[in-house]
Amino acid sequence: MSDGKTIESVMEEVRRFPPSKEFSEKAYIKSMEQYREMYRQSIEDPEGFWGKIASEELHWFSKWTNLHSWDKENAIIKWFEGGKLNVSYNCLDRHLENGRKNKAAIIWQGENEDEVKTYTYQQLHTEVCRFANVLRSLGVKKGDRVSIYLPMIPELAIAMLACARIGAIHSIVFGGFSSESLKDRIADCGSKILITADGNHRGSKFVPLKANADVALEKGTSIEKVIVVNRAGAECPMEPGRDIWWHEEMAKADRSCEPVWCDAEDPLFILYTSGSTGKPKGVVHTTAGYLLGTCITFKYVFDYHENDTYWCTADIGWITGHSYIVYGPLCAGATTLMFEGIPTYPQVDRFWNIIEKFKVNIFYTAPTAIRSLMREGEKWPQSRDLSSLRVLGSVGEPINPEAWMWFHKYVGNERCPIVDTWWQTETGSLMITPLPGAITTKPGSATLPFFGVVPEVVKDDGTKAGVNEGGYLCITRPWPAIMRTVWGQHERFKEIYWTRFPGKYFTGDSARCDEDGYYWIMGRVDDVIKVSGHRIGAAEVESALVSHHAVAEAAIVPVPHPIKGEAIYAFVTLKAGVEETDQLRKELIAHVRREVGPIATPEVIQFCPGMPKTRSGKIMRRILRKVATGTAEELGDTSTLADPGIVDVLIQGSKALHRK
Ligand code: WTA
C-alpha cells in the first residue's frame, strides 16, 4: 500500500455474540443504548464528560484550570492543565483510606510454582516509599530519567511507582532486548540510574541481564549508579562505586516518603517503540491524562469489580504491561496478578494452571499465546477448572477468527465475553474495543470506539473510505492518554503522526469499518513487523544486518506465521567475493540477536545478488513481500524497476530455499 495500492478487504465473518443478560445486568455499561449515550456525551461535551470522570476516579492535590487544549498546528496537546496530582498516591495511598489497605494489590507468581508473593496495598506502599527514598538518596530528582531493565518481578512495579512518587521519569527496556538496544535507549534519554537484576530464568534458559547491562555501559554513558536486584543468585560482578545491591539499599531506607505533587502534563514515563524509519522513538506519556485513560478503560472494558482477580499476561517491558498490569489496575484499586514465567513451562498448561490456582476472573492475553496453546489441544484447558473466568481479553495483533473461537469455546466455556482491544504504545489506553456488557462481538473485529475516540478510515488521498472499504486508520482528535511527544524530538512527533493526513493522528494501521460501524484492523502499513505481538522495526533489523562485515545491503519483510502471526524474512546482498553459506546464515542470525535481541531473530535469510529498486534507488518492498510469501505471480507491473530481471532471480532463490 505504501507503493500506492489500495487495501483490499475480503474477510467475511457472520457470527455474532451478544452479551448475556446476566452479564449485562451486573456490568458498568449495560446496554448499547447506554454506550451510545455516553459516547455521544464524550464527543459532544468532552469537558463535561472527562471532567466528571476525572473528579470521580482520581485524587487531585489541586484541580485543573483548563480541561483540554489542542494546538493543531504544533501538535501540542494538554489535558487537565494546572491540575496537580501524584500517580503513586493515586495507585497506593488513597486505597489505604478507602478500605483496601489489606487487599492484595499484586499477586506475583514466580516461574517456579512454589514461588508466590502477595503485596497488600499497605505492603506495596511501604516498599514503594522505601525505594523512592533509595532513589532520592542517590540524588534522583523530579524530571530525572531512570532506566529499568528487569524481569517480571515485583521490584519492577515497585521501581516504576517509586519513580512516579518522586516525579522521576522511568524508561523501561524489555528484558528481551540486547545490550546494544539498551545502550541506545539509555543514551537517547540520558538516564543516570539503571535498575537491573543479576539475571532470570525463562523456561530452561538463563538470561544474564546484568552481564548484558555491563556491555551496554562499557563505553561510558550517562549512568552513574546501577541498582541490582538479586533475583537468581547468579554470579554477578559488581563494579565498585557504580553498582549497588537493591536489598542492601532497601534495608537502610526509611518507610515514609512524601509524594511529589506533579503537574498534570509532567512526563510520567518514556517507552521506546519502533516505527518505520530510524531508531526507536521515545514515546512520552504524561501524568493525568494517561492515568485517567488507563484507569477508566480498565474499569469499563474489563468490567472490573471489587473482588475480581485480574491477570494480564503481557510483559511490563511493553505498553500493555505499563497500562494494564500496573497503572490502570492499581489506580482502580484492583488485584493484579503478575507472572514471571512463560506459558509452556514446566508444561503447556501453565496459564490454565494459574487461572485455576488463583481463581482468575479476568484474563487478558495475546493472540500469539492463544494460537500456540491451541496447537497443544483443548485437553489442557479442559483438564483445569476455569469456571472462575468472567471476561477474556486479547491484544497486540489481529486475532484470527479461528483463535477467537477456540478462546471462546475452550477457555471461556462459551460463557465469557471476549474483548479484542485495539490500541498502541502511542495511544496509552484502549481505543477500539468491545464493552463486554453492552457490545455484541464479531470474531476478529475490535468493534467500536471507546469514549472520546473518533476513528476514521481514510483513503490515500485523505478522503473518507466507504463502508467495508479498506484504508488508513486515523483518529481525528486527541483523547486523554495520547502520547504528547517523542522524547527530545517534537518535530518527529509531528511528522510521524500528524502530517500524513493533516490534523489527524495516523496510526500506521490499515482497517475497514463495516455496515454496523465495527472496525476490523488489517495490520500495519508501515515497516513495522509484529512478531508474536512484539513490535519490531524493519529499519532496526536491517541496520543490524548491514553492520555485519559480510553484508552489503539488507531488507526485511513480514511473512505470515501460524503461531507468531508474523515472522521476519530477510533479503541479504553480500559484499563482492563473500560466499553464500549456511554457516554465514547462522552467523547473521546470531548477529541480529546480539544487536537487537532474540525477539528480532529472522525466520528466513535469503541471499540475493541485488534488490528490486526503482530507478531512483528505492527498494520496492511490495515486491519483496510478494516474493517472500510466494505470491509473486500477482506482482503486476514491474516496469518501474531499474532492473526487472532481478525479480525472477529472487523468485528462484525463494523457491530454492523452500525446497531445502
Ligand atoms: C497492533 C500494543 C489488531 C496494531 C498494545 C497496532 C492490534 C500495534 C490490536 C501496536 C488488536 C494491537 N487488533 N491489531 N486488538 N492491538 N494491534 O505499540 O498493528 O506494541 O498498531 O501496542 O499492534 O503495537 P504496540
CSV table of N, CA and C and ligand atoms in Angstrom, one decimal, residues 273 318-320 394-399 420-426 446 507 509 521 523-524 530 533 535, ligand 1:
chain,number,residue,atom,x,y,z
A,273,THR,N,9.6,2.7,21.2
A,273,THR,CA,8.9,1.8,20.3
A,273,THR,C,9.4,2.0,18.9
A,318,TRP,N,6.6,-3.8,27.8
A,318,TRP,CA,5.8,-3.2,26.7
A,318,TRP,C,4.6,-2.4,27.3
A,319,ILE,N,4.0,-1.7,26.4
A,319,ILE,CA,3.0,-0.7,26.9
A,319,ILE,C,1.8,-1.5,27.6
A,320,THR,N,1.5,-2.7,27.1
A,320,THR,CA,0.4,-3.4,27.7
A,320,THR,C,0.6,-3.6,29.2
A,394,SER,N,-8.0,-9.8,24.5
A,394,SER,CA,-6.9,-10.1,23.5
A,394,SER,C,-6.3,-8.8,23.1
A,395,VAL,N,-5.0,-8.8,22.8
A,395,VAL,CA,-4.4,-7.5,22.4
A,395,VAL,C,-3.1,-7.8,21.7
A,396,GLY,N,-2.6,-6.9,20.8
A,396,GLY,CA,-1.3,-6.9,20.3
A,396,GLY,C,-1.2,-7.1,18.8
A,397,GLU,N,-2.2,-7.8,18.2
A,397,GLU,CA,-2.3,-8.1,16.8
A,397,GLU,C,-3.7,-8.5,16.5
A,398,PRO,N,-4.0,-8.5,15.2
A,398,PRO,CA,-5.4,-9.0,14.9
A,398,PRO,C,-5.5,-10.5,15.3
A,399,ILE,N,-6.7,-10.8,15.9
A,399,ILE,CA,-6.9,-12.2,16.3
A,399,ILE,C,-7.7,-12.8,15.2
A,420,ASP,N,-11.6,-7.8,22.3
A,420,ASP,CA,-10.5,-7.7,21.4
A,420,ASP,C,-10.1,-6.2,21.4
A,421,THR,N,-9.1,-5.8,22.1
A,421,THR,CA,-8.8,-4.4,22.3
A,421,THR,C,-7.7,-3.9,21.4
A,422,TRP,N,-8.1,-3.0,20.5
A,422,TRP,CA,-7.1,-2.4,19.6
A,422,TRP,C,-6.5,-1.1,20.3
A,423,TRP,N,-5.2,-1.0,20.3
A,423,TRP,CA,-4.6,0.3,20.8
A,423,TRP,C,-3.1,0.2,20.5
A,424,GLN,N,-2.3,1.1,21.0
A,424,GLN,CA,-0.9,1.2,20.6
A,424,GLN,C,-0.1,1.8,21.8
A,425,THR,N,1.2,1.6,21.7
A,425,THR,CA,2.1,2.3,22.7
A,425,THR,C,1.8,3.8,22.7
A,426,GLU,N,1.5,4.4,21.6
A,426,GLU,CA,1.3,5.8,21.4
A,426,GLU,C,0.0,6.2,22.0
A,446,ALA,N,-12.4,-5.6,16.4
A,446,ALA,CA,-12.2,-4.9,17.7
A,446,ALA,C,-13.4,-4.0,18.1
A,507,THR,N,-2.4,6.2,12.6
A,507,THR,CA,-2.0,5.1,13.5
A,507,THR,C,-0.9,4.2,12.9
A,509,ASP,N,-1.8,1.8,11.0
A,509,ASP,CA,-2.5,0.6,10.7
A,509,ASP,C,-3.5,0.8,9.5
A,521,ILE,N,-9.3,-4.4,12.1
A,521,ILE,CA,-7.9,-3.9,11.9
A,521,ILE,C,-7.3,-4.9,11.0
A,523,GLY,N,-3.8,-4.6,9.9
A,523,GLY,CA,-2.4,-4.8,10.1
A,523,GLY,C,-1.7,-3.5,9.8
A,524,ARG,N,-0.3,-3.5,10.0
A,524,ARG,CA,0.5,-2.3,9.8
A,524,ARG,C,0.7,-2.0,8.3
A,530,LYS,N,5.0,-7.3,13.4
A,530,LYS,CA,4.6,-7.8,14.7
A,530,LYS,C,4.9,-9.3,14.9
A,533,GLY,N,3.4,-10.6,18.6
A,533,GLY,CA,2.8,-9.4,19.2
A,533,GLY,C,3.9,-8.3,19.6
A,535,ARG,N,6.7,-5.6,18.8
A,535,ARG,CA,6.7,-4.6,17.7
A,535,ARG,C,8.2,-4.4,17.3
B,1,WTA,C1,-1.4,-4.0,16.6
B,1,WTA,C2,0.2,-2.9,21.6
B,1,WTA,C3,-5.3,-5.8,15.7
B,1,WTA,C4,-1.7,-2.8,15.6
B,1,WTA,C5,-1.0,-2.5,22.5
B,1,WTA,C6,-1.1,-1.6,16.4
B,1,WTA,C7,-3.7,-4.8,17.0
B,1,WTA,C8,0.1,-2.2,17.1
B,1,WTA,C9,-4.5,-5.0,18.2
B,1,WTA,C10,0.5,-1.5,18.3
B,1,WTA,C11,-5.8,-5.6,18.0
B,1,WTA,C12,-2.7,-4.0,18.8
B,1,WTA,N1,-6.2,-6.0,16.8
B,1,WTA,N2,-4.1,-5.2,15.8
B,1,WTA,N3,-6.6,-5.9,19.0
B,1,WTA,N4,-3.9,-4.5,19.2
B,1,WTA,N5,-2.6,-4.2,17.4
B,1,WTA,O1,2.6,-0.4,20.2
B,1,WTA,O2,-1.0,-3.0,14.5
B,1,WTA,O3,3.1,-2.8,20.7
B,1,WTA,O4,-0.8,-0.5,15.6
B,1,WTA,O5,0.9,-1.7,21.3
B,1,WTA,O6,-0.3,-3.6,17.4
B,1,WTA,O7,1.5,-2.2,18.9
B,1,WTA,P1,2.1,-1.8,20.3
